[in-house]
Coordinates of C-alpha atoms and ligand atoms in Angstrom, one line a residue:
X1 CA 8.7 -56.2 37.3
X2 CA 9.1 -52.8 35.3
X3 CA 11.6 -52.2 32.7
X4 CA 13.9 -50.0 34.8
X5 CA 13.6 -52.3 38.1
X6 CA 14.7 -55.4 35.1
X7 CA 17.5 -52.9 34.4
X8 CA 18.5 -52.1 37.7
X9 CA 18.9 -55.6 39.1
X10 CA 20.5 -56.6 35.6
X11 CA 23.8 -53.7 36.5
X12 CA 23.9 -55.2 40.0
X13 CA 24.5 -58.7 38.7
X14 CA 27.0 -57.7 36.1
X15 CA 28.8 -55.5 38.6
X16 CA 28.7 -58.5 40.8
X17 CA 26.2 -57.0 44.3
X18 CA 24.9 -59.5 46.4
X19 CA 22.0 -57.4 48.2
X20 CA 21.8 -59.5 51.9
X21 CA 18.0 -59.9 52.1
X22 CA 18.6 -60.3 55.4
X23 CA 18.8 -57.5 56.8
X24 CA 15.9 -54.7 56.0
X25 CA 15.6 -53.7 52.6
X26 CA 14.1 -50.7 50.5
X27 CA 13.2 -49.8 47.3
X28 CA 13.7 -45.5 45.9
X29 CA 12.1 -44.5 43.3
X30 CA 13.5 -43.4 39.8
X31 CA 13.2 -39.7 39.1
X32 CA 12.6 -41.5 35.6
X33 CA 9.1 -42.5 36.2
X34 CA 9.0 -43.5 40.4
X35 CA 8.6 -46.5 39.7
X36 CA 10.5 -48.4 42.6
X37 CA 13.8 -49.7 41.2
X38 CA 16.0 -53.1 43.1
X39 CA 15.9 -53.1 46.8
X40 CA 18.5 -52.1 48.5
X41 CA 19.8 -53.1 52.4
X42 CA 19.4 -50.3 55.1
X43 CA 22.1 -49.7 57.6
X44 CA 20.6 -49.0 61.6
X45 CA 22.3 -47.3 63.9
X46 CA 23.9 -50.0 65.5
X47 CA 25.4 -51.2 61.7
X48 CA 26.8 -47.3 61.6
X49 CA 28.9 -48.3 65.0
X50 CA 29.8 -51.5 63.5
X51 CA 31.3 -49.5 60.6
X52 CA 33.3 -47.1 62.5
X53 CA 34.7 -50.1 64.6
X54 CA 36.0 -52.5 61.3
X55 CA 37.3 -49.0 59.6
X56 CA 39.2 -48.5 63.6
X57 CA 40.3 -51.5 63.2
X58 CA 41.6 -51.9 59.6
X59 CA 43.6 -48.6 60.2
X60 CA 46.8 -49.9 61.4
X61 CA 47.5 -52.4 58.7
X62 CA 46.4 -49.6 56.1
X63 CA 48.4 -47.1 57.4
X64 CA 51.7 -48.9 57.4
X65 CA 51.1 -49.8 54.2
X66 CA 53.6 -48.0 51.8
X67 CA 51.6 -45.4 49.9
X68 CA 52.5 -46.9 46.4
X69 CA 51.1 -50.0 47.2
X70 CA 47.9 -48.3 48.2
X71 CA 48.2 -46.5 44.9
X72 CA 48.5 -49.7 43.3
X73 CA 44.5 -50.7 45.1
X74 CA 43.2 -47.4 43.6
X75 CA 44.7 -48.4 40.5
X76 CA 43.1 -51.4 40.3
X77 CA 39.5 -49.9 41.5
X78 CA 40.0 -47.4 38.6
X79 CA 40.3 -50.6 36.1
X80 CA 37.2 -52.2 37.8
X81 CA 35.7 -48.6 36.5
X82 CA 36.9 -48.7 33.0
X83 CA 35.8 -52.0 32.8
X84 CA 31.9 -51.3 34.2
X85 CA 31.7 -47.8 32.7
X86 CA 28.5 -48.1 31.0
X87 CA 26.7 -50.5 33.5
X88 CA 27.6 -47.8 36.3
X89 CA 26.6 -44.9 33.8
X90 CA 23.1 -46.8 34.2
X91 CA 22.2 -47.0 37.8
X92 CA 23.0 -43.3 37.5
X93 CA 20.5 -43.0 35.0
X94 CA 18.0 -44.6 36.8
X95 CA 18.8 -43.4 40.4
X96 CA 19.4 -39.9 39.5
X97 CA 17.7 -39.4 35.8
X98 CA 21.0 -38.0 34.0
X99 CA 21.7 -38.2 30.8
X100 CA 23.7 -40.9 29.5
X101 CA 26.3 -38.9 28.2
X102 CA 26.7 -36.9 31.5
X103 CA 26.1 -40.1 34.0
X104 CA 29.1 -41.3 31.5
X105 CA 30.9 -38.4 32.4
X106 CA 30.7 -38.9 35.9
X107 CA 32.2 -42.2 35.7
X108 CA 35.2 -40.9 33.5
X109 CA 35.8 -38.3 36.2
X110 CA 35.7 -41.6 39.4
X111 CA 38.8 -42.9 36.7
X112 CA 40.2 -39.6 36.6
X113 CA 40.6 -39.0 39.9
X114 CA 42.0 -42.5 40.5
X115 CA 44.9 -41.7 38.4
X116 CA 45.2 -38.4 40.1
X117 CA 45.8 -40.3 43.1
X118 CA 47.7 -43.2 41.9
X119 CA 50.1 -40.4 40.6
X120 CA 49.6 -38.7 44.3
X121 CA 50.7 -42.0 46.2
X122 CA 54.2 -41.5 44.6
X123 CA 54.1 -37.6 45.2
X124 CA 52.4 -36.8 48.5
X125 CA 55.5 -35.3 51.1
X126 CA 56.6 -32.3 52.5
X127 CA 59.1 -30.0 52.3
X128 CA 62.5 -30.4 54.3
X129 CA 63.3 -26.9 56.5
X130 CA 66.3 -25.5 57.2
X131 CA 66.9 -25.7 60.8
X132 CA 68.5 -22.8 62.9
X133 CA 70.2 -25.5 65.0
X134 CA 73.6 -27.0 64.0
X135 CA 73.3 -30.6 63.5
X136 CA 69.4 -30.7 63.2
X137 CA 67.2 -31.4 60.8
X138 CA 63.4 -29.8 60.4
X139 CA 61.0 -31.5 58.0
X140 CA 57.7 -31.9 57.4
X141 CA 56.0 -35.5 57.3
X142 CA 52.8 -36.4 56.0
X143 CA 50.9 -39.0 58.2
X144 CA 47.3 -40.5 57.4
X145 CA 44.8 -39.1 59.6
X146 CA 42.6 -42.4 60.7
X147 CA 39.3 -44.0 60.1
X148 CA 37.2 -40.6 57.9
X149 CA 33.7 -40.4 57.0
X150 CA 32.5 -39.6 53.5
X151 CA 28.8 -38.0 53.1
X152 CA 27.4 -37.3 49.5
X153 CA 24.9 -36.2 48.1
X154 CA 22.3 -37.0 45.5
X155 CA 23.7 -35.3 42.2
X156 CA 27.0 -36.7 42.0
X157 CA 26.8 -39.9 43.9
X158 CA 29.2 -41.5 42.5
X159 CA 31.9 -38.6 41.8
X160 CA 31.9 -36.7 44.8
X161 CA 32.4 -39.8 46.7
X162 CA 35.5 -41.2 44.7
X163 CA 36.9 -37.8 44.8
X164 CA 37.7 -38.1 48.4
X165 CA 37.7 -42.0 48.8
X166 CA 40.3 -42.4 46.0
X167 CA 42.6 -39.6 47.4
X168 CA 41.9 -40.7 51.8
X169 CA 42.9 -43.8 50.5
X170 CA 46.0 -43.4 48.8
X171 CA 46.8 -41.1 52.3
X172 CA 46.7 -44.1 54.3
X173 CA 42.7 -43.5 55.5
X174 CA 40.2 -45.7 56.3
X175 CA 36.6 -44.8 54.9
X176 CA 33.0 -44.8 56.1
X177 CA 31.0 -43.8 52.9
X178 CA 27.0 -42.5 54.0
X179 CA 25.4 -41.5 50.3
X180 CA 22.0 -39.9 49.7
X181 CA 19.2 -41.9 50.4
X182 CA 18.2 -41.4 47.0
X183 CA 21.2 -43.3 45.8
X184 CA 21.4 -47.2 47.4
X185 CA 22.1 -49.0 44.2
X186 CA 25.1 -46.9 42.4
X187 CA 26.7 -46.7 46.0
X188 CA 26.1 -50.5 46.5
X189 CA 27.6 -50.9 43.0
X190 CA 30.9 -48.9 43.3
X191 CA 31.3 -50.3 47.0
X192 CA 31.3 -53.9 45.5
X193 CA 34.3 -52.7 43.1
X194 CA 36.4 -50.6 45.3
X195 CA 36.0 -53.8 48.1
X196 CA 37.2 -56.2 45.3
X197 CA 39.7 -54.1 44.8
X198 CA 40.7 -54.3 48.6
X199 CA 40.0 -57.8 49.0
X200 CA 42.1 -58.9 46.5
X201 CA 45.1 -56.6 48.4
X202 CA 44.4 -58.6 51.6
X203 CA 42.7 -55.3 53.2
X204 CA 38.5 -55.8 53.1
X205 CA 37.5 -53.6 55.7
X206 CA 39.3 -50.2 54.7
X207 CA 36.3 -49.4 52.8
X208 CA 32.5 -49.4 54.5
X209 CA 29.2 -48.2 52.9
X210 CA 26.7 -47.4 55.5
X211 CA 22.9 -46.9 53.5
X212 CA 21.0 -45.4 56.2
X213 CA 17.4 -44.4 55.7
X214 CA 17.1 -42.5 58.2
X215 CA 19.7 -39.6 58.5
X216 CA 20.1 -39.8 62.6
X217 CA 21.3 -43.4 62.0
X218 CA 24.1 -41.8 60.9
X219 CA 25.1 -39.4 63.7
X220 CA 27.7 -41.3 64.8
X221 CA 29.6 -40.5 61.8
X222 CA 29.6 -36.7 63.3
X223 CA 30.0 -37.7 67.1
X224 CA 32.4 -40.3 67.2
X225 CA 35.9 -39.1 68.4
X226 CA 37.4 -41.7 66.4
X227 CA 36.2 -40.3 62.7
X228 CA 39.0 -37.8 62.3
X229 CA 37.2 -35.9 59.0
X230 CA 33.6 -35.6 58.3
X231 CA 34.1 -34.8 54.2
X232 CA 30.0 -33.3 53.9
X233 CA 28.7 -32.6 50.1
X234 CA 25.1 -30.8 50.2
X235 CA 23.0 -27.9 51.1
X236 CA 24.3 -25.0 53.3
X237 CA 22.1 -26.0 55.6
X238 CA 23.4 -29.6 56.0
X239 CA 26.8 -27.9 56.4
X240 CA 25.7 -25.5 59.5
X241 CA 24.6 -28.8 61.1
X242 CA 27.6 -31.2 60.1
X243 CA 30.1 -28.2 60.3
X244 CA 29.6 -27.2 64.4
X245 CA 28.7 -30.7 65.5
X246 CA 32.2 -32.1 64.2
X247 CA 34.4 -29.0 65.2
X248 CA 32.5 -29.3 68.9
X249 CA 34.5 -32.6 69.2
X250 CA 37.5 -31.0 67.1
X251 CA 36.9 -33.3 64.2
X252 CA 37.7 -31.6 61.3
X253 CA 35.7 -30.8 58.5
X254 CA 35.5 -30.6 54.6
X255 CA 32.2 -28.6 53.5
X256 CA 31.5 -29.0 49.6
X257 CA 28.0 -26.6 50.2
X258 CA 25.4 -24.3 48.1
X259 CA 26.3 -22.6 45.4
X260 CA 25.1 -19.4 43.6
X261 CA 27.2 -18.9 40.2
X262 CA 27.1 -16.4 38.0
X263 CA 28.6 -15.4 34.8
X264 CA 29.7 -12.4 33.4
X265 CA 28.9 -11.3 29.9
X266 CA 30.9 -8.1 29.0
X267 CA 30.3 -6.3 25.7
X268 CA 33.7 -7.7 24.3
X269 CA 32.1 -11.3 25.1
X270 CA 32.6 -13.5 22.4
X271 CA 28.5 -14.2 22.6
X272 CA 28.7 -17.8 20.6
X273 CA 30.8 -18.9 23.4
X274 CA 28.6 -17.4 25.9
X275 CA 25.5 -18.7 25.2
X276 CA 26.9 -22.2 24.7
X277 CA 28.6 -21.8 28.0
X278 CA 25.8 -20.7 29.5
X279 CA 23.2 -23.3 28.2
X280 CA 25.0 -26.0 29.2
X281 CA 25.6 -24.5 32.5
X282 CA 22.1 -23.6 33.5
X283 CA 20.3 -26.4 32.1
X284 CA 22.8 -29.3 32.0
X285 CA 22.0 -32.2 34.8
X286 CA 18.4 -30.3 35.0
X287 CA 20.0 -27.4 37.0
X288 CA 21.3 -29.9 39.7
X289 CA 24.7 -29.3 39.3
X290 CA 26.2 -27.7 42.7
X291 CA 28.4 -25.6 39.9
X292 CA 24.8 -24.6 38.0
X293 CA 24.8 -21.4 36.4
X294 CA 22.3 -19.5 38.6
X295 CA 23.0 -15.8 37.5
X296 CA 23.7 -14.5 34.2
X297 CA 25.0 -10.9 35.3
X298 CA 25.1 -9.3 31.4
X299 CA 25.9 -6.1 30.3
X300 CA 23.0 -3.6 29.7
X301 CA 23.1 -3.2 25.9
X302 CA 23.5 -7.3 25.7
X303 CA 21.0 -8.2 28.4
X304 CA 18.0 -8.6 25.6
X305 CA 20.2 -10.4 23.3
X306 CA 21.5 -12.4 25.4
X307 CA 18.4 -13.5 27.0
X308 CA 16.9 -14.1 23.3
X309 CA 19.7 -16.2 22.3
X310 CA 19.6 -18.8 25.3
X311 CA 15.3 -18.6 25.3
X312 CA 15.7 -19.9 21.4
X313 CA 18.6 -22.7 22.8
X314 CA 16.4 -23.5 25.0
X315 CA 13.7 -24.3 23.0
X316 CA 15.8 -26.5 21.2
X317 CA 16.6 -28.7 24.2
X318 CA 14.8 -31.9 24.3
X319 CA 13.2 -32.6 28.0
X320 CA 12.4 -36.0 28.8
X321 CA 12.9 -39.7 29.7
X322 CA 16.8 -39.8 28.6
X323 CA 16.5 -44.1 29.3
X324 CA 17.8 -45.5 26.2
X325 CA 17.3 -42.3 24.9
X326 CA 20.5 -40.2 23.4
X327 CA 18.7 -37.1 21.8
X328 CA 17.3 -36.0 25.6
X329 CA 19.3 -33.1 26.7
X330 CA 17.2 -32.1 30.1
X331 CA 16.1 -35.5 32.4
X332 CA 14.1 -35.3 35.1
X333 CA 14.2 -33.4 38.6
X334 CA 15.1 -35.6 41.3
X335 CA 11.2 -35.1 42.9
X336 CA 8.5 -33.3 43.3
X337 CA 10.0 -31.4 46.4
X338 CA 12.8 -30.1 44.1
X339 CA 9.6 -28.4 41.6
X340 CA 7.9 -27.3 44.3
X341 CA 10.8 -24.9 45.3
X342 CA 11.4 -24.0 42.0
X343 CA 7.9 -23.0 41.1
X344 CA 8.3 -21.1 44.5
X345 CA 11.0 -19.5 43.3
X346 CA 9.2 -18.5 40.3
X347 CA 6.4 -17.6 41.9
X348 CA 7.7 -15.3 44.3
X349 CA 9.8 -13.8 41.5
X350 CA 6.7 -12.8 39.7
X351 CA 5.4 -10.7 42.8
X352 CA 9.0 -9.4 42.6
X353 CA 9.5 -7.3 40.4
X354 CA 10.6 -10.7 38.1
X355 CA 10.2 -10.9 34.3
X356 CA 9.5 -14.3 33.4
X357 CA 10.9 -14.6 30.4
X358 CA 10.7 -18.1 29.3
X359 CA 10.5 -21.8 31.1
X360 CA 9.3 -23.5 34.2
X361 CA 6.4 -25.5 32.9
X362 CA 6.3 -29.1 33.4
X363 CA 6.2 -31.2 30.7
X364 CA 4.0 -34.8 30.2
X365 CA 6.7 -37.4 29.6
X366 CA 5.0 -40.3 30.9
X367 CA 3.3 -41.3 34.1
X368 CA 5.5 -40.5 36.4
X369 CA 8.8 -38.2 36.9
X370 CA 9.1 -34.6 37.6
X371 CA 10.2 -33.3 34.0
X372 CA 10.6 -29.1 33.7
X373 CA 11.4 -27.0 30.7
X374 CA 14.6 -24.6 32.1
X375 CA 13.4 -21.0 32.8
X376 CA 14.9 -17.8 32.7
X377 CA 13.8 -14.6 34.5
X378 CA 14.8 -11.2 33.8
X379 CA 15.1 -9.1 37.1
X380 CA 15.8 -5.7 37.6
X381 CA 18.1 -6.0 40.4
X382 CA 19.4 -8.6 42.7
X383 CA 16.8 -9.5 45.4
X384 CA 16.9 -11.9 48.1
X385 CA 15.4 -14.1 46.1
X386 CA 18.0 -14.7 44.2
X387 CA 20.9 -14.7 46.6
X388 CA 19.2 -18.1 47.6
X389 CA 19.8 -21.6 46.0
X390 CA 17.3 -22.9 44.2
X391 CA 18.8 -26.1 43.1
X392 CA 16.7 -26.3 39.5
X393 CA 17.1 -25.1 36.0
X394 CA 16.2 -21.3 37.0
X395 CA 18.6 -18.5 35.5
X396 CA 18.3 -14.9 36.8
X397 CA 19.2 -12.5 34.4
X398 CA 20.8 -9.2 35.8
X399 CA 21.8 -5.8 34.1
X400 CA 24.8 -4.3 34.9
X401 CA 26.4 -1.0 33.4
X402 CA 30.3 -1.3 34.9
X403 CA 32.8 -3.9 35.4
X404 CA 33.2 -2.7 39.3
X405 CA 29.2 -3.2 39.4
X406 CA 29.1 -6.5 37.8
X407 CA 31.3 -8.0 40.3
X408 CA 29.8 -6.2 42.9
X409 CA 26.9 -7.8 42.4
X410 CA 28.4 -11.4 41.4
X411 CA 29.4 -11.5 45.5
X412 CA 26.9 -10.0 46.8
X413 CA 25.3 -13.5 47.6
X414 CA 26.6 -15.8 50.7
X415 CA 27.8 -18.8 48.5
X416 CA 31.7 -18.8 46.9
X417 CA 32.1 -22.0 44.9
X418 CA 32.5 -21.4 41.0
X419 CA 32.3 -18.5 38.5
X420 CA 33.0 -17.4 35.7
X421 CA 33.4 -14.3 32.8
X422 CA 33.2 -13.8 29.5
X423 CA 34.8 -11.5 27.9
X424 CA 37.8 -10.8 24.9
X425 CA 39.2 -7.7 27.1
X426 CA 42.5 -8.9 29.0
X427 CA 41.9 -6.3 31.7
X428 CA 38.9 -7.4 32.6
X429 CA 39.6 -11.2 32.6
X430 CA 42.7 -9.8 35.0
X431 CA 40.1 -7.6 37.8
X432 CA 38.0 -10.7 37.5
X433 CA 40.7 -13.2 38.7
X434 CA 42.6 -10.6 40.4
X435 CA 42.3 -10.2 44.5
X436 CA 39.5 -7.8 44.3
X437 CA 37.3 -9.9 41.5
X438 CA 35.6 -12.6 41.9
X439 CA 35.7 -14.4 45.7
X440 CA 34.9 -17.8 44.6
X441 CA 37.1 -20.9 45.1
X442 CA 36.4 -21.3 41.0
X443 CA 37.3 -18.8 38.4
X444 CA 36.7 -19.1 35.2
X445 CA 37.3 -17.0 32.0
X446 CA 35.4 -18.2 28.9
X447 CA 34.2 -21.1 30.4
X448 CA 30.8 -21.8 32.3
X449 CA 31.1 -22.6 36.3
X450 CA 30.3 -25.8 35.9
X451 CA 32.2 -28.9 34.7
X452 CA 35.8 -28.4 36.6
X453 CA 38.5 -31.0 36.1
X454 CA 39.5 -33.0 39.0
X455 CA 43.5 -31.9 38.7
X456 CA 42.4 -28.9 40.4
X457 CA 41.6 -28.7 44.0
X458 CA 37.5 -28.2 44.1
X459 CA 35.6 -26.0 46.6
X460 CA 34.1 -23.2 47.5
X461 CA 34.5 -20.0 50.5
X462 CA 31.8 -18.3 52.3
X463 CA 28.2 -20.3 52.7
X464 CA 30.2 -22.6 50.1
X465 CA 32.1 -24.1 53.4
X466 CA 35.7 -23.5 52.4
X467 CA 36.8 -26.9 51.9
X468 CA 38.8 -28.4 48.6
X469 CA 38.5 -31.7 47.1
X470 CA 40.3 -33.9 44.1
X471 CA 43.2 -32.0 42.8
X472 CA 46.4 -29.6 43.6
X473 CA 47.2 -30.2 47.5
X474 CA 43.5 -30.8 48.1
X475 CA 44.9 -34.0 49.9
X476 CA 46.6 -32.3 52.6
X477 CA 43.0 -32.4 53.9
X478 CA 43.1 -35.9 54.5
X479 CA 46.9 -36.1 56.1
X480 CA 48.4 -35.1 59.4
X481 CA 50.9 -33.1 58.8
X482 CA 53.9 -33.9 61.7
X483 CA 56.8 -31.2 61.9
X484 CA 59.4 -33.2 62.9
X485 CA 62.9 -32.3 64.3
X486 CA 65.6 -35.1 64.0
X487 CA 69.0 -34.1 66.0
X488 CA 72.0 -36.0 64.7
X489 CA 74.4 -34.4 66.7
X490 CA 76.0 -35.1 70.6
X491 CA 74.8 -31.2 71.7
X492 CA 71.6 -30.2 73.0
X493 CA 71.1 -26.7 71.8
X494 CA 68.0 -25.0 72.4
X495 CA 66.0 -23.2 69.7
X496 CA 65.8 -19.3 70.1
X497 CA 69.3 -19.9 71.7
X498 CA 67.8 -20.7 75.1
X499 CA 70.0 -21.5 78.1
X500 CA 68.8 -23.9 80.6
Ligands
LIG1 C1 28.6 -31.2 42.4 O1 27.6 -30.8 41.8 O2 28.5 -31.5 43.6 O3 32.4 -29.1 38.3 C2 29.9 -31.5 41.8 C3 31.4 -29.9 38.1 C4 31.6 -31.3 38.3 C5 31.3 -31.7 39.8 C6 30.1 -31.1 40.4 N1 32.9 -31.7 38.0 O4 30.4 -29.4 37.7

């Protein structure tokens, strides 16, 4: 047994995952070195069904629950997190090949969004109306929306799920989690500690983790009337499948898709600031951060600075195996299929007009494992080339001469999820946020796109899908919202002052 497989099934135990031998098993590899890591169950079709049926049938109970006391299950799932931070930091490691510090951070943000919604199960109402009726009251209540479905993807497969399993559930939900087939082990892992959490309330089958290897097992998920929200994280092109396929049965949908963000560096940029926003940005989590900096769109006179300043951070970053291993800044990519289209990118850039300034070579770490040095490429204009995702370290630098250009050409993409400018000049921090700046769901100003908080509501417009997770009123997403009229008096009158 290899080092990381000994490692793998070690977090299992201390988190407590029986894995059913059972029932069919797999092993993924680690983006580390592929080497397989523990086996994992598979779900079949027919398990998918059975997993929409106990989340049916643990609705009722759920729902009628009061939503403190559902806060008070969340509350407890968010200890079980504190408790297994680093052991759950691991299997992220060694499913996804982050570094400890941000697999870390992805755990603090599961805890952070439980006490968002622990908070939220003492908050969530609506808002009482005054009625044009005498004797009437109008008022808005809040009711859980039934059994959901949670998809996720790869790159945050522990976050992104918590973000809308911690918040449905608080809501009065039931959830049927399907993450990346890349990811069996952390899912398996946080399953086991939400479902303790649940057990121990009386409630076991409110939560179900379906591990399908085979993404058409899953189609129920999309087709069955009784899944009221299909929650998607992943490509655009996941999302024009998902999206249309729920909405046909008018399931509704949440779409967390592509993204192509971009800073803006104006002359009165405070450049120390930018280039550590935009190194960490670009090159954090290998570039496989749906928030990523993509496009650096710099002022003219700064461009070659600029450029300069992150090639010579970037030679400072350390690319490599980041097991056990604090000084690695830049882990693997997830596979080979994730190089390939990044040295497609590259290439194609090159017969582009493209200046490749720096990056894109694949380093030796060991064996195995798809390790890249970031890149950066100088273009001359944005091409199509660019208005795609290419979900790797790749940053496109752009010239621009005016403000009104710069933004012109920070949406002139299809995605809308995060973005960000730098700059010391008030007025142009205002056009940037203002209604004819940036049209992304995320706005920074001296910050990079990546790395939100979850206390405000997450998501993106355009090819970005328009839906908004975690934080704000994000949760009305996961509620039916019931206008209700209550007449307290001994007359019938009519709204609009109808006779009849
Ligand atoms: C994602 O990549 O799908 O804002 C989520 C961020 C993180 C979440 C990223 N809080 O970068």
């Amino acid at each position: 047994m290899s080092e990381l497989q000994d490692a793998a099934e070690a977090a299992l135990r201390t988190i407590g995952v029986n894995v059913d031998e059972t029932t069919p098993i797999r092993s993924v590899p680690s983006p580390l070195t592929e080497e397989l890591l523990a086996p994992a169950p598979t779900t079949d079709r027919a398990g998918v069904e059975a997993a929409i049926e106990r989340a049916t049938s643990a609705f009722p109970a759920w729902a009628d629950l009061p939503a403190p006391a559902r806060g008070a299950v969340v509350r407890r799932f968010g200890d079980l997190l504190r408790e297994h931070k680093d052991t759950l930091a691991d299997l992220i490691t060694l499913e996804v090949g982050k570094i400890a510090s941000e697999a870390r951070g992805e755990i603090q943000e599961m805890i952070d969004v439980c006490d968002l919604a622990v908070g939220l199960s003492r908050q969530v109402g609506g808002l009482t109306l005054p009625s044009e009726r005498p004797g009437h009251q109008l008022l808005e209540n809040w009711n859980p929306l039934g059994p959901i479905a949670v998809i996720s993807a790869f790159n945050f497969p522990a976050a992104v799920w918590s973000w809308n399993t911690a918040i449905a559930l608080i809501c009065g939900d039931t959830v049927v989690w399907k993450p990346s087939e890349r990811t069996p082990l952390i899912s398996l892992a946080g399953s086991a500690l939400l479902d303790r959490a649940l057990d121990e309330a009386g409630h076991p089958d409110v939560h179900q983790l379906v591990l399908t290897a085979d993404p058409e097992d899953a189609a129920p998920l999309l087709d069955d009337d009784r899944i009221r929200l299909v929650s998607a994280t992943g490509s655009t092109r996941m999302g024009e499948h998902v999206g249309p396929r729920v909405q046909r049965r008018f399931g509704r949908v949440l779409l967390e898709l592509g993204g192509n963000n971009a800073a803006i560096i104006t002359p009165s940029a405070d450049l120390d600031l930018a280039v550590r926003g935009s190194v960490f940005a670009a090159a954090g989590t290998a570039g496989q951060r749906c928030t990523t900096l993509r496009r650096l769109i710099v002022h003219r006179s700064l461009a070659d600075e600029m450029t300069d300043r992150i090639g010579s951070a970037y030679e400072q970053l350390a690319v490599g195996n980041p097991w056990r291993n604090d000084d690695v800044h830049v882990g693997p990519l997830i596979d080979e299929s994730a190089y390939d289209n990044m040295r497609d990118a590259l290439d194609r850039a090159e017969t582009s007009g493209g200046q490749r300034v720096t990056g894109g070579e694949r380093v030796t770490v060991g064996p195995g494992g798809c390790y890249v040095t970031p890149a950066i490429v100088g273009m001359s204009k944005q091409t199509d080339l660019v208005r795609e995702e290419t979900f790797a370290p790749l940053l496109w630098v752009l010239p621009y001469d005016d403000l009104d250009e710069a933004i012109a050409i920070h949406n002139d993409v299809p995605q809308g999820l995060a973005s960000s400018i730098f700059t010391r000049d008030v007025r142009e921090a205002g056009r940037f946020t203002g209604p004819l700046g940036s049209d992304c769901g995320i706005v920074n100003v001296n910050v990079g796109p990546s790395g939100a908080e979850v206390g405000g509501a997450f998501g993106g417009e355009k090819a970005t899908g328009g839906g908004r997770e975690t934080g704000s009123d994000a949760w009305k997403a996961y509620m039916r919202r019931a206008t209700t009229t209550i007449n307290h008096s001994d007359e019938l009158p009519l709204a609009q002052g109808v006779e009849f």
